[in-house]
Amino acid sequence: MLGEAVAFARQGLTVLIYDKRSVNYSLFHRSYAQLADDALGAVATLRKEPGVDPGKVGIWGLSEGGWVAPLAASKSKDIAFVVVVGANALQPLRQQTWAVAAGLRKAGVGGSLVEHAEPKLYRVIADGDMFPEPYYEPEPVLAAVRQPVLAIWGVHDLLTPPRETPPIFRAALEKGGNRRYTFRFFEKADHAAHVTPDGGVTRLPELAPGYAELVGGWVAKATSGRAPVAEVSGPAPVQAEDSVGTPPPAWWESAFAQTAVLALFLAGFAGYPAVAVVRRIRGRGAARPTQAKETTAAQATQAKETTAARATQAKETAAAWATSAKETAAVRGTPTAETAAARATSARGTAAARVVSGGGLVAALGGFAYLFYLMSTGGKLAAPGPMLLGRPLVWLALQAVAVATVVATLPAARTWRRERATGERVRLGLLVAAGVAFVPWAFYWGLLLP
């Protein structure tokens, strides 16, 4: 902000800049009405400064200030004009969803990650009250602004849809009867109207050529009753993709529903190995107290067992020779084959259950972790990692794990149906329930979509 303030001062303007509040302002909570009141307090302070004409004090807002400055102007006639840079006429949630998606697309990402997972995550976050003012409507506020408006956009704005916003901005102003607006687009400029050498990703310290001069000249006209009328100029802005609507989620995709599904996943997927660990610990603990008793009992009966064994040895030998080879093969062969088949089936069922357990946890928790990582590095700084065919390798790996989880759920379900032990049946039933719920959940989040 200091660079802009100095540049405006060189154009003959008196500029007051102030720190944005830190109380009641965070990633999860803020109030545009409260921020507008802060701006009005700054306006009141500047109007009292010596050498300042109180009737010619206006307000300038960048980015989020593009929502706040018009709101302040709609509340007070003490504001003589409005200047906004990188302003947005869309709802904040829709704007942020577009910005992160635009950054991912610019990084080469396509497919379900951008089209499904990213916008749905923002809707869930907003539903969970973790996104401030998600459905704030700027259009009615713009329609209530009566002061002259200067709106500036860089043609390479990656944080505000530069092609969509200006027509909405203009329509809202004209709906309120205000045609004293000037729209200006600056080439090779980013969201803040600074020079950018790479299409909006990097912001240089220099302001776009002519930006400061435009503000100085326009303010002089606006405060002398000569504000331009419906003036639009500059090159066409660059916007590869339109924004998409972000309505509140239905009950089944709400933050509560998603939390409930994750709780089921934790119980089913994580509960399966947890029970195995508990059983193993209990088995070891039970074996230790009985070890001495078992040893004593074994010594006391050793002599008796030895005597009995010798007495019956001759009889057993005779009976063994009396049995034919054919009968022995029939008796021994059938149980051995059945036992081997049962063991193989059990092994396959156990392996499938382990895949469902591990894969479900990795896909669910890993998927959300990766999405939150993309949010934190979103917008023009998107860093999805190594790519393959327009998909991040991390996302492809998560999709492969999701497919393996779905495929393994069927044999795990068969094992559950054959299981007779009550405890193990409950354990497998919870795992299979989580696996079945995982299928629509993975489709919803794009893990099973291209």
Short mmCIF file of C-alpha atoms in Angstrom, two decimals:
data_model
loop_
_atom_site.label_atom_id
_atom_site.label_comp_id
_atom_site.label_asym_id
_atom_site.label_seq_id
_atom_site.Cartn_x
_atom_site.Cartn_y
_atom_site.Cartn_z
CA MET A 1 0.00 0.00 0.00
CA LEU A 2 2.86 2.40 0.74
CA GLY A 3 3.99 2.37 -2.89
CA GLU A 4 0.53 3.39 -4.05
CA ALA A 5 0.26 6.07 -1.34
CA VAL A 6 3.57 7.64 -2.40
CA ALA A 7 2.60 7.53 -6.07
CA PHE A 8 -0.77 9.17 -5.36
CA ALA A 9 0.87 11.82 -3.19
CA ARG A 10 3.09 12.70 -6.13
CA GLN A 11 -0.11 13.38 -8.06
CA GLY A 12 -1.08 16.02 -5.50
CA LEU A 13 -3.34 13.87 -3.32
CA THR A 14 -3.28 13.68 0.48
CA VAL A 15 -3.30 9.99 1.39
CA LEU A 16 -4.06 8.26 4.67
CA ILE A 17 -3.27 4.56 5.01
CA TYR A 18 -4.13 2.50 8.08
CA ASP A 19 -3.56 -1.03 9.29
CA LYS A 20 -6.37 -3.50 8.80
CA ARG A 21 -7.86 -4.63 12.07
CA SER A 22 -6.56 -7.84 13.65
CA VAL A 23 -9.31 -8.15 16.28
CA ASN A 24 -12.36 -10.03 14.96
CA TYR A 25 -10.56 -10.62 11.68
CA SER A 26 -9.11 -13.98 10.71
CA LEU A 27 -9.21 -16.65 8.04
CA PHE A 28 -12.45 -17.92 9.55
CA HIS A 29 -14.16 -14.77 10.75
CA ARG A 30 -14.57 -11.24 9.51
CA SER A 31 -17.32 -8.72 8.95
CA TYR A 32 -17.39 -6.48 5.90
CA ALA A 33 -19.78 -4.16 7.72
CA GLN A 34 -17.25 -3.80 10.53
CA LEU A 35 -14.43 -3.21 8.04
CA ALA A 36 -16.58 -0.58 6.33
CA ASP A 37 -17.06 1.18 9.67
CA ASP A 38 -13.28 1.15 10.13
CA ALA A 39 -12.92 2.80 6.74
CA LEU A 40 -15.46 5.44 7.68
CA GLY A 41 -13.43 6.14 10.81
CA ALA A 42 -10.36 6.74 8.63
CA VAL A 43 -12.38 9.03 6.35
CA ALA A 44 -13.53 11.04 9.38
CA THR A 45 -9.93 11.36 10.55
CA LEU A 46 -8.68 12.59 7.18
CA ARG A 47 -11.52 15.09 6.87
CA LYS A 48 -10.22 16.78 10.04
CA GLU A 49 -6.65 17.11 8.81
CA PRO A 50 -5.41 20.68 8.18
CA GLY A 51 -5.24 21.53 4.50
CA VAL A 52 -7.77 18.81 3.54
CA ASP A 53 -11.06 19.85 1.98
CA PRO A 54 -13.60 17.68 3.86
CA GLY A 55 -15.90 17.71 0.85
CA LYS A 56 -13.28 16.08 -1.39
CA VAL A 57 -12.30 13.02 0.64
CA GLY A 58 -12.80 9.69 -1.04
CA ILE A 59 -11.94 6.05 -0.42
CA TRP A 60 -9.63 3.58 -2.18
CA GLY A 61 -9.92 -0.21 -1.82
CA LEU A 62 -7.85 -3.13 -3.18
CA SER A 63 -9.06 -6.71 -3.57
CA GLU A 64 -11.22 -7.36 -0.49
CA GLY A 65 -11.41 -3.59 -0.26
CA GLY A 66 -13.44 -3.81 -3.45
CA TRP A 67 -16.27 -5.14 -1.28
CA VAL A 68 -15.56 -2.86 1.68
CA ALA A 69 -15.10 0.52 -0.06
CA PRO A 70 -18.49 0.50 -1.87
CA LEU A 71 -20.16 -0.65 1.36
CA ALA A 72 -18.64 2.28 3.24
CA ALA A 73 -19.66 4.68 0.47
CA SER A 74 -23.23 3.38 0.52
CA LYS A 75 -23.38 4.18 4.25
CA SER A 76 -22.09 7.75 4.21
CA LYS A 77 -22.33 10.89 2.11
CA ASP A 78 -19.05 12.06 3.63
CA ILE A 79 -17.28 9.98 0.96
CA ALA A 80 -16.90 12.01 -2.23
CA PHE A 81 -15.65 9.27 -4.56
CA VAL A 82 -14.70 5.60 -4.71
CA VAL A 83 -11.59 3.99 -6.26
CA VAL A 84 -11.37 0.19 -6.35
CA VAL A 85 -8.61 -2.04 -7.72
CA GLY A 86 -9.09 -5.72 -8.42
CA ALA A 87 -12.66 -5.43 -7.16
CA ASN A 88 -15.13 -8.27 -7.29
CA ALA A 89 -18.85 -8.27 -8.01
CA LEU A 90 -19.21 -11.98 -7.19
CA GLN A 91 -19.84 -13.65 -3.86
CA PRO A 92 -16.59 -14.18 -1.89
CA LEU A 93 -16.93 -17.96 -1.92
CA ARG A 94 -17.43 -18.05 -5.67
CA GLN A 95 -14.49 -15.71 -6.20
CA GLN A 96 -12.12 -17.75 -4.02
CA THR A 97 -13.19 -21.01 -5.63
CA TRP A 98 -12.49 -19.54 -9.07
CA ALA A 99 -9.12 -18.11 -7.99
CA VAL A 100 -7.78 -21.43 -6.69
CA ALA A 101 -9.14 -23.32 -9.71
CA ALA A 102 -7.62 -20.73 -12.07
CA GLY A 103 -4.24 -21.13 -10.36
CA LEU A 104 -4.42 -24.91 -10.68
CA ARG A 105 -5.38 -24.70 -14.35
CA LYS A 106 -2.54 -22.28 -14.98
CA ALA A 107 -0.24 -24.87 -13.42
CA GLY A 108 -1.57 -27.42 -15.92
CA VAL A 109 -4.05 -29.27 -13.71
CA GLY A 110 -7.33 -30.55 -15.16
CA GLY A 111 -9.93 -33.21 -14.51
CA SER A 112 -11.86 -34.12 -11.39
CA LEU A 113 -9.49 -32.36 -9.00
CA VAL A 114 -10.42 -28.95 -10.40
CA GLU A 115 -13.94 -29.69 -11.56
CA HIS A 116 -15.22 -31.60 -8.53
CA ALA A 117 -12.98 -31.79 -5.49
CA GLU A 118 -11.83 -28.18 -5.17
CA PRO A 119 -15.21 -26.38 -5.48
CA LYS A 120 -16.96 -28.95 -3.28
CA LEU A 121 -14.38 -28.57 -0.56
CA TYR A 122 -14.97 -24.82 -0.43
CA ARG A 123 -18.73 -25.35 -0.16
CA VAL A 124 -18.25 -27.75 2.74
CA ILE A 125 -15.85 -25.35 4.45
CA ALA A 126 -18.33 -22.52 4.11
CA ASP A 127 -21.10 -24.73 5.47
CA GLY A 128 -18.91 -25.46 8.48
CA ASP A 129 -18.53 -21.72 9.22
CA MET A 130 -14.85 -21.78 8.30
CA PHE A 131 -15.12 -19.29 5.42
CA PRO A 132 -15.98 -15.69 6.34
CA GLU A 133 -18.92 -13.97 4.63
CA PRO A 134 -19.15 -16.67 1.92
CA TYR A 135 -22.44 -15.49 0.44
CA TYR A 136 -22.01 -11.74 0.79
CA GLU A 137 -23.93 -10.08 -2.05
CA PRO A 138 -22.05 -7.09 -3.51
CA GLU A 139 -24.59 -6.19 -6.20
CA PRO A 140 -27.22 -4.55 -3.92
CA VAL A 141 -24.45 -2.56 -2.26
CA LEU A 142 -23.10 -1.35 -5.61
CA ALA A 143 -26.61 -0.33 -6.61
CA ALA A 144 -26.73 1.87 -3.50
CA VAL A 145 -23.50 3.73 -4.33
CA ARG A 146 -24.19 7.27 -5.56
CA GLN A 147 -20.63 8.62 -5.66
CA PRO A 148 -18.41 8.60 -8.79
CA VAL A 149 -16.56 5.30 -9.14
CA LEU A 150 -13.18 4.51 -10.68
CA ALA A 151 -12.64 0.76 -11.09
CA ILE A 152 -9.26 -0.61 -12.20
CA TRP A 153 -8.32 -4.14 -13.22
CA GLY A 154 -5.11 -5.71 -14.45
CA VAL A 155 -5.77 -7.82 -17.52
CA HIS A 156 -3.85 -10.70 -15.91
CA ASP A 157 -5.79 -10.74 -12.65
CA LEU A 158 -5.65 -14.29 -11.25
CA LEU A 159 -7.55 -13.59 -8.04
CA THR A 160 -10.65 -11.84 -9.39
CA PRO A 161 -12.45 -12.96 -12.57
CA PRO A 162 -11.47 -9.89 -14.66
CA ARG A 163 -13.82 -10.62 -17.53
CA GLU A 164 -16.91 -11.52 -15.49
CA THR A 165 -16.77 -8.85 -12.80
CA PRO A 166 -16.86 -5.55 -14.79
CA PRO A 167 -20.22 -6.20 -16.54
CA ILE A 168 -21.83 -7.13 -13.22
CA PHE A 169 -20.26 -4.08 -11.61
CA ARG A 170 -21.58 -1.81 -14.35
CA ALA A 171 -25.07 -3.31 -14.32
CA ALA A 172 -25.36 -2.91 -10.56
CA LEU A 173 -24.26 0.74 -10.66
CA GLU A 174 -26.64 1.56 -13.47
CA LYS A 175 -29.47 -0.27 -11.73
CA GLY A 176 -29.07 2.26 -8.94
CA GLY A 177 -29.01 5.13 -11.46
CA ASN A 178 -25.28 5.80 -11.15
CA ARG A 179 -23.57 6.26 -14.53
CA ARG A 180 -20.63 8.24 -13.18
CA TYR A 181 -18.21 5.38 -13.46
CA THR A 182 -14.88 4.83 -15.19
CA PHE A 183 -13.49 1.36 -15.85
CA ARG A 184 -9.87 0.98 -16.88
CA PHE A 185 -7.94 -2.18 -17.78
CA PHE A 186 -4.13 -2.15 -17.66
CA GLU A 187 -2.08 -4.47 -19.82
CA LYS A 188 0.74 -6.54 -18.31
CA ALA A 189 -0.76 -5.85 -14.89
CA ASP A 190 -1.85 -8.20 -12.11
CA HIS A 191 -4.57 -8.19 -9.45
CA ALA A 192 -3.15 -5.09 -7.72
CA ALA A 193 -2.45 -3.24 -11.01
CA HIS A 194 1.27 -3.85 -10.57
CA VAL A 195 3.49 -4.88 -13.45
CA THR A 196 3.67 -8.66 -13.92
CA PRO A 197 6.19 -10.36 -16.24
CA ASP A 198 4.49 -13.78 -16.29
CA GLY A 199 0.77 -13.39 -16.71
CA GLY A 200 -0.13 -12.44 -13.14
CA VAL A 201 1.91 -14.95 -11.13
CA THR A 202 4.73 -12.60 -10.11
CA ARG A 203 4.04 -9.09 -8.82
CA LEU A 204 6.76 -6.50 -9.37
CA PRO A 205 7.02 -3.39 -7.16
CA GLU A 206 6.28 -1.07 -10.08
CA LEU A 207 2.73 0.12 -10.65
CA ALA A 208 1.26 -0.33 -14.11
CA PRO A 209 2.32 2.61 -16.30
CA GLY A 210 -0.30 5.36 -16.11
CA TYR A 211 -2.09 3.91 -13.04
CA ALA A 212 -1.12 6.67 -10.57
CA GLU A 213 -1.63 9.40 -13.18
CA LEU A 214 -5.10 8.05 -13.94
CA VAL A 215 -6.08 8.17 -10.28
CA GLY A 216 -4.74 11.70 -9.81
CA GLY A 217 -6.46 13.10 -12.89
CA TRP A 218 -9.74 11.26 -12.32
CA VAL A 219 -10.00 12.36 -8.66
CA ALA A 220 -9.48 15.98 -9.73
CA LYS A 221 -12.39 15.67 -12.16
CA ALA A 222 -14.64 13.72 -9.78
CA THR A 223 -14.23 16.23 -6.93
CA SER A 224 -14.90 19.21 -9.21
CA GLY A 225 -18.19 17.91 -10.56
CA ARG A 226 -16.73 16.64 -13.86
CA ALA A 227 -16.66 12.89 -13.27
CA PRO A 228 -16.63 10.96 -16.56
CA VAL A 229 -19.84 9.13 -17.48
CA ALA A 230 -19.86 5.41 -18.36
CA GLU A 231 -16.29 5.39 -19.59
CA VAL A 232 -14.57 2.06 -20.27
CA SER A 233 -11.11 1.69 -21.79
CA GLY A 234 -8.10 -0.58 -22.00
CA PRO A 235 -7.29 -4.01 -23.47
CA ALA A 236 -9.61 -6.95 -22.96
CA PRO A 237 -8.89 -8.88 -19.74
CA VAL A 238 -7.64 -12.46 -19.86
CA GLN A 239 -9.85 -15.08 -18.20
CA ALA A 240 -9.53 -18.66 -19.42
CA GLU A 241 -12.47 -20.18 -17.51
CA ASP A 242 -15.73 -18.81 -16.12
CA SER A 243 -16.45 -19.02 -12.43
CA VAL A 244 -19.01 -21.56 -11.25
CA GLY A 245 -21.83 -21.11 -8.78
CA THR A 246 -21.21 -22.19 -5.19
CA PRO A 247 -24.66 -22.63 -3.64
CA PRO A 248 -25.03 -23.92 -0.09
CA PRO A 249 -24.68 -27.71 -0.01
CA ALA A 250 -27.63 -30.06 0.32
CA TRP A 251 -28.00 -31.92 3.64
CA TRP A 252 -26.24 -35.02 2.34
CA GLU A 253 -23.17 -33.04 1.27
CA SER A 254 -23.13 -30.67 4.25
CA ALA A 255 -20.24 -30.30 6.68
CA PHE A 256 -22.19 -32.37 9.23
CA ALA A 257 -22.79 -35.19 6.75
CA GLN A 258 -19.15 -35.19 5.65
CA THR A 259 -18.01 -35.30 9.27
CA ALA A 260 -20.35 -38.23 9.94
CA VAL A 261 -18.97 -40.13 6.95
CA LEU A 262 -15.40 -39.50 8.07
CA ALA A 263 -16.33 -40.79 11.53
CA LEU A 264 -17.64 -43.97 9.90
CA PHE A 265 -14.41 -44.29 7.93
CA LEU A 266 -12.31 -43.92 11.07
CA ALA A 267 -14.42 -46.48 12.92
CA GLY A 268 -14.43 -48.98 10.06
CA PHE A 269 -11.08 -48.50 8.37
CA ALA A 270 -9.00 -47.68 11.45
CA GLY A 271 -11.01 -49.92 13.78
CA TYR A 272 -10.11 -53.06 11.84
CA PRO A 273 -6.33 -52.96 12.54
CA ALA A 274 -6.91 -51.41 15.97
CA VAL A 275 -8.90 -54.45 17.11
CA ALA A 276 -6.11 -56.74 15.86
CA VAL A 277 -3.55 -54.81 17.88
CA VAL A 278 -5.70 -54.94 21.02
CA ARG A 279 -6.18 -58.69 20.61
CA ARG A 280 -2.46 -59.24 20.28
CA ILE A 281 -1.67 -57.17 23.37
CA ARG A 282 -4.30 -59.00 25.41
CA GLY A 283 -3.01 -62.37 24.20
CA ARG A 284 0.50 -61.59 25.38
CA GLY A 285 -0.75 -60.31 28.71
CA ALA A 286 -2.85 -63.42 29.35
CA ALA A 287 0.01 -65.80 28.51
CA ARG A 288 2.46 -64.45 31.13
CA PRO A 289 0.49 -65.13 34.42
CA THR A 290 -0.23 -68.73 33.44
CA GLN A 291 3.27 -69.63 32.32
CA ALA A 292 4.55 -70.81 35.74
CA LYS A 293 1.36 -72.79 36.45
CA GLU A 294 1.48 -74.51 33.10
CA THR A 295 5.15 -75.46 33.63
CA THR A 296 4.44 -77.05 37.05
CA ALA A 297 1.45 -78.97 35.73
CA ALA A 298 3.51 -80.24 32.82
CA GLN A 299 6.27 -81.55 35.16
CA ALA A 300 3.76 -83.28 37.48
CA THR A 301 2.14 -85.22 34.69
CA GLN A 302 5.25 -85.98 32.69
CA ALA A 303 5.97 -89.34 34.36
CA LYS A 304 2.36 -90.49 34.15
CA GLU A 305 2.10 -89.54 30.47
CA THR A 306 5.38 -91.34 29.72
CA THR A 307 4.14 -94.56 31.34
CA ALA A 308 0.80 -94.40 29.57
CA ALA A 309 2.48 -93.72 26.28
CA ARG A 310 4.69 -96.79 26.57
CA ALA A 311 1.74 -98.98 27.51
CA THR A 312 -0.25 -98.03 24.46
CA GLN A 313 2.60 -97.88 22.00
CA ALA A 314 2.38 -101.56 21.05
CA LYS A 315 -1.37 -101.44 20.51
CA GLU A 316 -1.14 -98.30 18.35
CA THR A 317 1.61 -99.82 16.25
CA ALA A 318 -0.43 -102.93 15.59
CA ALA A 319 -3.52 -100.91 14.68
CA ALA A 320 -1.50 -98.75 12.33
CA TRP A 321 -0.15 -101.75 10.41
CA ALA A 322 -3.63 -103.24 10.22
CA THR A 323 -4.99 -100.18 8.34
CA SER A 324 -4.61 -100.38 4.58
CA ALA A 325 -2.81 -97.73 2.53
CA LYS A 326 -5.94 -97.01 0.51
CA GLU A 327 -8.06 -96.32 3.58
CA THR A 328 -5.31 -94.16 5.06
CA ALA A 329 -5.14 -92.05 1.89
CA ALA A 330 -8.90 -91.61 1.86
CA VAL A 331 -9.03 -90.60 5.50
CA ARG A 332 -6.07 -88.25 5.38
CA GLY A 333 -6.41 -86.80 1.87
CA THR A 334 -9.89 -85.31 2.04
CA PRO A 335 -9.47 -83.22 5.21
CA THR A 336 -6.11 -81.94 3.94
CA ALA A 337 -7.61 -80.59 0.70
CA GLU A 338 -10.53 -78.99 2.48
CA THR A 339 -8.24 -77.39 5.03
CA ALA A 340 -5.97 -75.98 2.32
CA ALA A 341 -8.93 -74.50 0.42
CA ALA A 342 -10.34 -72.96 3.58
CA ARG A 343 -6.99 -71.47 4.48
CA ALA A 344 -6.56 -70.00 1.00
CA THR A 345 -10.03 -68.44 1.08
CA SER A 346 -9.40 -67.03 4.55
CA ALA A 347 -6.07 -65.59 3.42
CA ARG A 348 -7.68 -63.88 0.44
CA GLY A 349 -10.43 -62.46 2.63
CA THR A 350 -7.89 -61.17 5.15
CA ALA A 351 -5.80 -59.58 2.40
CA ALA A 352 -8.87 -57.89 0.92
CA ALA A 353 -9.91 -56.59 4.34
CA ARG A 354 -6.45 -55.13 4.86
CA VAL A 355 -6.60 -53.39 1.48
CA VAL A 356 -9.99 -51.89 2.32
CA SER A 357 -8.75 -50.75 5.71
CA GLY A 358 -5.48 -49.21 4.58
CA GLY A 359 -6.72 -47.92 1.23
CA GLY A 360 -9.81 -46.30 2.70
CA LEU A 361 -7.79 -44.43 5.30
CA VAL A 362 -5.17 -43.27 2.81
CA ALA A 363 -7.72 -42.14 0.22
CA ALA A 364 -9.97 -40.30 2.68
CA LEU A 365 -7.41 -38.66 4.97
CA GLY A 366 -4.79 -38.25 2.25
CA GLY A 367 -7.35 -36.75 -0.12
CA PHE A 368 -8.42 -34.07 2.33
CA ALA A 369 -4.84 -33.37 3.35
CA TYR A 370 -3.85 -32.82 -0.26
CA LEU A 371 -6.87 -30.59 -0.95
CA PHE A 372 -6.14 -28.43 2.09
CA TYR A 373 -2.53 -28.18 0.94
CA LEU A 374 -3.71 -26.92 -2.45
CA MET A 375 -5.91 -24.36 -0.72
CA SER A 376 -2.99 -23.06 1.30
CA THR A 377 -0.90 -22.68 -1.86
CA GLY A 378 -3.89 -21.79 -4.02
CA GLY A 379 -4.60 -18.98 -6.39
CA LYS A 380 -1.74 -17.79 -8.54
CA LEU A 381 0.81 -19.65 -6.38
CA ALA A 382 -0.67 -23.11 -6.94
CA ALA A 383 1.95 -25.84 -6.51
CA PRO A 384 0.30 -29.22 -7.23
CA GLY A 385 3.59 -31.10 -7.53
CA PRO A 386 4.78 -33.43 -10.34
CA MET A 387 2.25 -33.93 -13.14
CA LEU A 388 1.30 -36.71 -15.53
CA LEU A 389 -1.22 -36.17 -18.35
CA GLY A 390 -2.60 -33.04 -16.72
CA ARG A 391 -3.05 -34.71 -13.32
CA PRO A 392 -0.86 -34.32 -10.23
CA LEU A 393 0.89 -37.58 -9.39
CA VAL A 394 -0.36 -37.29 -5.81
CA TRP A 395 -3.97 -37.15 -7.03
CA LEU A 396 -3.43 -40.05 -9.42
CA ALA A 397 -1.99 -42.12 -6.57
CA LEU A 398 -4.98 -41.32 -4.39
CA GLN A 399 -7.31 -42.31 -7.22
CA ALA A 400 -5.49 -45.62 -7.65
CA VAL A 401 -5.80 -46.31 -3.92
CA ALA A 402 -9.51 -45.44 -4.09
CA VAL A 403 -10.06 -47.92 -6.93
CA ALA A 404 -8.20 -50.65 -5.01
CA THR A 405 -10.37 -49.96 -1.97
CA VAL A 406 -13.59 -50.31 -3.96
CA VAL A 407 -12.41 -53.52 -5.68
CA ALA A 408 -11.34 -55.11 -2.37
CA THR A 409 -14.64 -54.32 -0.67
CA LEU A 410 -16.46 -57.16 -2.49
CA PRO A 411 -14.23 -60.05 -1.33
CA ALA A 412 -14.17 -58.49 2.14
CA ALA A 413 -17.97 -58.59 2.13
CA ARG A 414 -17.91 -62.28 1.16
CA THR A 415 -15.59 -63.02 4.05
CA TRP A 416 -17.98 -61.21 6.39
CA ARG A 417 -20.90 -63.34 5.19
CA ARG A 418 -18.99 -66.58 5.86
CA GLU A 419 -17.71 -65.48 9.25
CA ARG A 420 -19.46 -67.15 12.23
CA ALA A 421 -17.58 -65.73 15.20
CA THR A 422 -19.62 -62.83 16.61
CA GLY A 423 -16.72 -60.53 17.44
CA GLU A 424 -14.98 -60.97 14.12
CA ARG A 425 -18.30 -60.62 12.29
CA VAL A 426 -18.91 -57.24 13.92
CA ARG A 427 -15.37 -56.13 13.12
CA LEU A 428 -15.68 -57.13 9.45
CA GLY A 429 -19.22 -55.75 9.21
CA LEU A 430 -18.09 -52.29 10.28
CA LEU A 431 -15.22 -52.45 7.79
CA VAL A 432 -17.52 -53.49 4.93
CA ALA A 433 -20.03 -50.77 5.86
CA ALA A 434 -17.27 -48.19 5.60
CA GLY A 435 -16.17 -49.68 2.27
CA VAL A 436 -19.70 -49.51 0.86
CA ALA A 437 -20.11 -45.89 2.01
CA PHE A 438 -16.72 -45.12 0.48
CA VAL A 439 -17.99 -45.79 -3.07
CA PRO A 440 -20.47 -42.85 -3.42
CA TRP A 441 -18.20 -40.67 -1.29
CA ALA A 442 -15.25 -41.25 -3.65
CA PHE A 443 -17.44 -40.52 -6.68
CA TYR A 444 -18.64 -37.29 -5.08
CA TRP A 445 -15.11 -36.06 -4.43
CA GLY A 446 -13.84 -37.09 -7.86
CA LEU A 447 -11.53 -39.87 -6.69
CA LEU A 448 -13.33 -42.30 -9.00
CA LEU A 449 -13.75 -39.84 -11.87
CA PRO A 450 -11.19 -39.04 -14.60
#
